[in-house]
XYZ file of C-alpha atoms in Angstrom:
390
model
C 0.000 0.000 0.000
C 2.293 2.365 0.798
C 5.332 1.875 -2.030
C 3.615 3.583 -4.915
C 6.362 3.086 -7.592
C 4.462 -0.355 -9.095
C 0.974 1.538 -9.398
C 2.822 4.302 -11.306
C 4.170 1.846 -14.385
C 2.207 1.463 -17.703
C 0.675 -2.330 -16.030
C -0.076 -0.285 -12.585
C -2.073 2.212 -14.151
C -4.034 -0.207 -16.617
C -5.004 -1.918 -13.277
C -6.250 1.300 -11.933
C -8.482 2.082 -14.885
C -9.833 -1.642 -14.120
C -10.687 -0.915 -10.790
C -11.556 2.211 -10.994
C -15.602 2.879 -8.850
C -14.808 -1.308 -8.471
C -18.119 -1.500 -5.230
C -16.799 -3.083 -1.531
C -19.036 -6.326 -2.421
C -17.327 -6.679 -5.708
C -13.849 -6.628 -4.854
C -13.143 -10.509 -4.443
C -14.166 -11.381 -7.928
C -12.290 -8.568 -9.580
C -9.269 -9.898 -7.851
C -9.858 -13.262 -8.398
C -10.251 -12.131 -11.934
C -7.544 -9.698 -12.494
C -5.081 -12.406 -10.749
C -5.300 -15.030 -13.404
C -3.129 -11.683 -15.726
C -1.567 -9.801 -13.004
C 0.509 -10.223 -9.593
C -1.774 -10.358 -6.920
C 0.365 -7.725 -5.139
C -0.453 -5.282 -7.578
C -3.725 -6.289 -7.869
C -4.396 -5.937 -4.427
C -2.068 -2.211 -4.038
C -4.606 -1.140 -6.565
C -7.959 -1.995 -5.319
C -6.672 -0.459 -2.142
C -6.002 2.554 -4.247
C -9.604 2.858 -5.711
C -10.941 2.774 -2.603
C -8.672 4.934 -1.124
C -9.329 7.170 -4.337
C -13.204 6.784 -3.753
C -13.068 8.364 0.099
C -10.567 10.939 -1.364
C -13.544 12.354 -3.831
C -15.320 14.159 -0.612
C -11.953 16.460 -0.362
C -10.660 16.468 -3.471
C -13.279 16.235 -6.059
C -14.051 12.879 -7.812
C -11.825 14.062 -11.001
C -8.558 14.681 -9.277
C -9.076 12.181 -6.591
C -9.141 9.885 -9.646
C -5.904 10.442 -10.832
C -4.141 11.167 -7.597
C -2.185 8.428 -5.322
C -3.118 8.186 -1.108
C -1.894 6.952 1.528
C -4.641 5.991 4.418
C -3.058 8.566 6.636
C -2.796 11.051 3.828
C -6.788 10.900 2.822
C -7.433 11.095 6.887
C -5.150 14.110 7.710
C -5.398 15.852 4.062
C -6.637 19.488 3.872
C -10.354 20.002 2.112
C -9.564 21.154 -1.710
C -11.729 24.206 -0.848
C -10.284 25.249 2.351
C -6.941 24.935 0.806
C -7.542 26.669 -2.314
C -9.021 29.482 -0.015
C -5.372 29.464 1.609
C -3.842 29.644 -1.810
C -5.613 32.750 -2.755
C -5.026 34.554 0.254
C -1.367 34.098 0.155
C -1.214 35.218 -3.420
C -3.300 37.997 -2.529
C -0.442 38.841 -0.208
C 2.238 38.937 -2.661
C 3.482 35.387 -1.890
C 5.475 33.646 -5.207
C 7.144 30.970 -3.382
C 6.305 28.669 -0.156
C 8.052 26.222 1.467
C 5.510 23.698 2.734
C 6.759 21.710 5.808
C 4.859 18.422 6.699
C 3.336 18.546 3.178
C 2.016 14.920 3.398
C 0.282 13.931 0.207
C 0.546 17.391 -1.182
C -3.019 18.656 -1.280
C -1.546 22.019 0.000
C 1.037 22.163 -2.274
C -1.273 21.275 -5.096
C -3.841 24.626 -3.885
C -0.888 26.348 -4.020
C 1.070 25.602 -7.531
C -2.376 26.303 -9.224
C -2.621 29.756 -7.391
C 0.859 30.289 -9.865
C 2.671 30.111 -6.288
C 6.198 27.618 -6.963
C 6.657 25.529 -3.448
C 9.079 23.368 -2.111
C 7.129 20.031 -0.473
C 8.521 18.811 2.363
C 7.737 15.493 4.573
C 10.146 12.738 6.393
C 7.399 10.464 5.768
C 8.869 8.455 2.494
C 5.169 7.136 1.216
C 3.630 10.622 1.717
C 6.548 12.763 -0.021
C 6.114 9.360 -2.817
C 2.340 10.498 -2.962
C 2.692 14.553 -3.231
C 5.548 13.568 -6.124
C 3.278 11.477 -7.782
C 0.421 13.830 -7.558
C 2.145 16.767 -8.369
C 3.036 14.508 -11.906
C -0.845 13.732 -11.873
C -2.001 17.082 -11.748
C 0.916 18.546 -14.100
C 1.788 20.577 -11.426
C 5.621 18.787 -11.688
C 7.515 22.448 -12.722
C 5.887 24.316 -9.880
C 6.578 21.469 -6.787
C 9.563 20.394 -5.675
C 9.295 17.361 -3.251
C 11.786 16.723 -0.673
C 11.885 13.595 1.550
C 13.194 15.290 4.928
C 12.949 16.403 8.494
C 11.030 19.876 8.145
C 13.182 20.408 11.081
C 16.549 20.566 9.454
C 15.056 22.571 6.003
C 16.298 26.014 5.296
C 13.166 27.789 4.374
C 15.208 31.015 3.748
C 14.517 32.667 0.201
C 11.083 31.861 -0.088
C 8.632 34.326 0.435
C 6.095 32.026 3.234
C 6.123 29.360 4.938
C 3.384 26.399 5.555
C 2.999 24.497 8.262
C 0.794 21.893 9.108
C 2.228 19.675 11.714
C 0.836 16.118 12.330
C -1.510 16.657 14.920
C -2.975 12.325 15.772
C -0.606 9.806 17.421
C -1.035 5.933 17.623
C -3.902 6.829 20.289
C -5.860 9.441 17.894
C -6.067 13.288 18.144
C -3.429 14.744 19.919
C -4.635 18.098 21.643
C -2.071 19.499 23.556
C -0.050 21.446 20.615
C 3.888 20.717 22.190
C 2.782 17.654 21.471
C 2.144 17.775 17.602
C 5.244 16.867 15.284
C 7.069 19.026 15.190
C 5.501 21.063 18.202
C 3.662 24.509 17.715
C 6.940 26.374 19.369
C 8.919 24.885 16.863
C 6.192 25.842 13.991
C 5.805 29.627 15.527
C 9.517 29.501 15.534
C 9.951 28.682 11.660
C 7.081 31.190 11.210
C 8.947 34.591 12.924
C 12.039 33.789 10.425
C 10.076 34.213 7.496
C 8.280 36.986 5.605
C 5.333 35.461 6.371
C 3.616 32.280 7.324
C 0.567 30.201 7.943
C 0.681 27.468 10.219
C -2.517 25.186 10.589
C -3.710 24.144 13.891
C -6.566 21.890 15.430
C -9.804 24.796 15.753
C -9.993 23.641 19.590
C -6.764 25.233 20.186
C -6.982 27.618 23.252
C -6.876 31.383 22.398
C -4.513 31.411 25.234
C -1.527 29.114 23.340
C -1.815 32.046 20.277
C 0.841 34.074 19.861
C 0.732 37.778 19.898
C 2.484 38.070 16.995
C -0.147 35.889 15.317
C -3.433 36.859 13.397
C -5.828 33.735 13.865
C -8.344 32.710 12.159
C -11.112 29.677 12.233
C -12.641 28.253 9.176
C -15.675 26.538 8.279
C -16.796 24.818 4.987
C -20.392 24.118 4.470
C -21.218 24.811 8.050
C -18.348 22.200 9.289
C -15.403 23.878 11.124
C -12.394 22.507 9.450
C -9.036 23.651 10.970
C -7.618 27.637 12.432
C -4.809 28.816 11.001
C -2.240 31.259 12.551
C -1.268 33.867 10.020
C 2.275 35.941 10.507
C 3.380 38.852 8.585
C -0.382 40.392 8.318
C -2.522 41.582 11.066
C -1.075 40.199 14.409
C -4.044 40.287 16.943
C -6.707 40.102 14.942
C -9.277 37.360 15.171
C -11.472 36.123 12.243
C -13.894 33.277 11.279
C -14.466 32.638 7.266
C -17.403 31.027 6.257
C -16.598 28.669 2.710
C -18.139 28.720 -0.250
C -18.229 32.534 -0.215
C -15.518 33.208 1.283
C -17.172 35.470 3.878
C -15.250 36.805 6.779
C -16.118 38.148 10.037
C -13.720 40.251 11.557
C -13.438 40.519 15.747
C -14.019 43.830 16.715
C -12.901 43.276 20.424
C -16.417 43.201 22.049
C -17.817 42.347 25.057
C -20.020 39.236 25.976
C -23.107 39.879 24.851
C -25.916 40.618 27.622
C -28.367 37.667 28.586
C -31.953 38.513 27.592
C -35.571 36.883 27.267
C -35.872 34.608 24.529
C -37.537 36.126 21.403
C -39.031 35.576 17.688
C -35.801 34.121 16.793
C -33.154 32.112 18.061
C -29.393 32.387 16.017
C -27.588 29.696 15.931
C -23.883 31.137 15.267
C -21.571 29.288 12.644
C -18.967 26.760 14.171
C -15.932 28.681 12.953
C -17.788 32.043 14.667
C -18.359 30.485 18.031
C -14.524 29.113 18.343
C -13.176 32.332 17.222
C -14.961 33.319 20.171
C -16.770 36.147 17.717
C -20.830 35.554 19.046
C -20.701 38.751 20.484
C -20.282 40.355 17.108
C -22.908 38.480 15.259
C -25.199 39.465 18.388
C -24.684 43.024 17.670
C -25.295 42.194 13.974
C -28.533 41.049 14.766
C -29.183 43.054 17.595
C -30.039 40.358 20.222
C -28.110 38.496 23.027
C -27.565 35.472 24.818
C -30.319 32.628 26.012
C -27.611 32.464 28.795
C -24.739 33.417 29.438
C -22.358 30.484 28.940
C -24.998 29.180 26.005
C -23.560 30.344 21.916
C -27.408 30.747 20.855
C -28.754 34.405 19.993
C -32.191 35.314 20.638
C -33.242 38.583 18.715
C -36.986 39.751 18.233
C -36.423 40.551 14.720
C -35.103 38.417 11.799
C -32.141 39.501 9.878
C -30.619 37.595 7.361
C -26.804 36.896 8.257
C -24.109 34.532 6.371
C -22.504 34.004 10.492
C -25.869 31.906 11.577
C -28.752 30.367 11.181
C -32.262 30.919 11.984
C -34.911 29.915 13.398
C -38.369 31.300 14.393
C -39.135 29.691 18.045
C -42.726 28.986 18.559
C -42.511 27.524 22.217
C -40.577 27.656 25.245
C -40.946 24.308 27.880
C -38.919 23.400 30.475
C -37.378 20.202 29.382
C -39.243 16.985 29.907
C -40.035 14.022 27.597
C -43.742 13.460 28.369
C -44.228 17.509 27.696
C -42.282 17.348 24.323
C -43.934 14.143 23.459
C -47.636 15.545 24.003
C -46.916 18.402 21.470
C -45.360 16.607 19.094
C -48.349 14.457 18.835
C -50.630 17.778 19.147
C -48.969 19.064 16.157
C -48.678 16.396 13.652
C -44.926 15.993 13.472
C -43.427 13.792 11.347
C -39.934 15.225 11.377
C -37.849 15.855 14.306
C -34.428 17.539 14.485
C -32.653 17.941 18.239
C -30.049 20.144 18.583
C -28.462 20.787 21.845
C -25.996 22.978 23.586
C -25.506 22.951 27.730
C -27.790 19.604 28.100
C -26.494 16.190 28.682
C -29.067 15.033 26.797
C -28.663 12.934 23.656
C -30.530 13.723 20.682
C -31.156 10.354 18.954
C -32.109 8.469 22.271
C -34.184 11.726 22.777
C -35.710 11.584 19.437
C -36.602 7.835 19.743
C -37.765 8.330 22.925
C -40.881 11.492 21.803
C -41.460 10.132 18.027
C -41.313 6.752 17.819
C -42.948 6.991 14.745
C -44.317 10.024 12.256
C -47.750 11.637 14.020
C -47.770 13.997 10.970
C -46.245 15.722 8.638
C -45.150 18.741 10.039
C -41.309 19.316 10.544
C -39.976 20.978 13.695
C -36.813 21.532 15.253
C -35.611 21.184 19.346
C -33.157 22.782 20.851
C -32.147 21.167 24.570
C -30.310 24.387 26.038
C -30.377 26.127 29.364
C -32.204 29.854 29.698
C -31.094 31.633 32.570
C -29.519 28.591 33.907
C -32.942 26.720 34.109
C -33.013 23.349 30.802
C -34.818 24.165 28.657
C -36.472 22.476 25.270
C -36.949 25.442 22.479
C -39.334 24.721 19.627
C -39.354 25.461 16.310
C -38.354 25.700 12.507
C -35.852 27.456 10.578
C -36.678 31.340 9.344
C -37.794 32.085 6.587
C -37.964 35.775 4.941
């Protein structure tokens, strides 16, 4: 799986065409088939490929996952095609002409970035991912404009390029690994490598505490589709500032430095603020956007008595207010003819699918509705409703 070099010859990539979209249930009798022509270790190295090829498509787009080469790790830890072309652009916006990306795994970075017309040197000790962003920079044609070294990003001299990358390896043999001295190589090192150059990005986990930023660092959190992907410490633009960007758009909410917003009743509407917003700590701003505050005070949902339309969160117009309790919730459902049930939470222990099972066993309708399990002034709470509409 992970020595490439046989999938890349002329009998390698006939066997990849043949496998290509090849279904899980399938498998055995293509290989039993394609065995009786082929070794079966090839065989085998490229069935893993397809399917490593066909969970690739999510971040890379079915056409270039196609005709790119993974590692497991690399599809795992790779960065999203869209945050990573948003990256791309925002260096070259900045001027940047040449990176040096350190810990470049596959290459997906290094890809976003040759096609923004930015040259980069790729850089990863690992010998099957640098194998993998070499190959893929070949896929892509993106050979002239990527140079891939096998090394520790440690002992690189990033000097004479105009940025740095860095996105350190952040899981361990036992998973995520949150504590960022511990990522490889650790954040001191990365922040290090990231004062010595014109300027730098360096990609972090987005539960990072706002304490461990540097103040030389402009931070920012980033969400695509809703999901919050990774937060990124920029150097060499705006040190201090704090921003969330919302992709596709991009649309980006600057921190203005506010205070918590104040706690009030709960109105028309409840907000619920975009993942990237609420971990760059920035609810207070999209509560003066909207001119509402808090549920409660250590709850990220905005109440407002007025709907306005907002990119930062979503909607919805609350038509009850209960304290929580299952036979309560239960009894309205049934009342109003719901057949759809989405529970969101935030401050309750409560789970939403045993919750859900528990109130609609089955449809009573075919009204939609949504719950939110959440505390108002401290007291649980179950908030009904649907999402806004203009």
């Amino acid at each position: 799986m992970n020595d490439l070099a046989p999938l890349r010859t002329p009998e390698g990539r006939a066997l990849l065409d043949a496998v290509r979209g090849t279904a899980p249930a399938d498998e055995l009798a293509v290989a039993t088939r394609l065995r009786r022509e082929h070794p079966a270790d090839l065989v085998s190295a490229a069935l893993g490929q397809a399917r490593l090829r066909q969970r690739a498509a999510v971040k890379f787009g079915a056409r270039d996952a196609e005709r790119m080469f993974f590692t497991p790790n690399g599809v795992e830890q790779s960065t999203r095609a869209s945050v990573a072309g948003y990256r791309a652009e925002r260096m070259q916006a900045l001027g940047v002409t040449s990176v040096a990306d350190l810990c470049c795994g596959i290459g997906g970075d290094a890809i976003a970035l040759a096609r923004a017309g930015i040259r980069v040197l790729a850089v990863d000790r690992d010998p099957a991912a640098a194998e993998a962003a070499r190959a893929n920079a070949e896929a892509l044609g993106l050979g002239e404009l990527i140079e891939v070294r096998e090394a520790d990003v440690t002992e690189v001299d990033a000097r004479g390029y105009d940025a740095v990358f860095v996105d350190p390896a952040r899981r361990g043999g036992r998973g995520r690994i949150f504590d960022p001295e511990a990522y490889s190589p650790p954040l001191s090192w990365a922040v290090g490598a990231a004062l010595a150059a014109p300027r730098a990005a360096l990609k972090i986990a987005p539960g990072v505490p706002h304490e461990a930023i540097p103040a030389e660092a402009e931070a920012e959190w980033i969400s695509d589709g809703g999901d919050v992907k990774e937060a990124v410490l920029w150097f060499g633009t705006e040190p201090g500032t704090v921003r969330a960007t919302l992709l596709p758009g991009p649309r980006t909410l600057l921190g203005a430095g506010l205070p918590d917003p104040r706690v009030r009743p709960v109105g028309r509407y409840l907000y619920e603020p975009d993942g990237a917003v609420i971990r760059a700590h920035l609810v207070a701003d999209v509560a003066r956007e909207l001119d509402g505050g808090l549920v409660d005070e250590t709850i990220a949902y905005v109440t407002a008595d007025a709907l306005h339309p907002t990119p930062y969160a979503t909607a919805y117009e609350i038509t009850d207010r209960l304290p929580f309790g299952v036979k309560k919730l239960k009894a309205l459902l049934r009342e109003r003819g719901v057949g759809v049930l989405t529970v969101k939470k935030r401050g309750s222990a409560v789970e939403p699918e045993e919750l859900r099972k528990k109130v609609l066993p089955k449809p009573q309708g075919s009204e939609a509705v949504t719950v939110f399990l959440t505390r108002v002034a401290g007291a649980p709470t179950m908030l009904i409703g649907k999402p806004a509409t203009a």
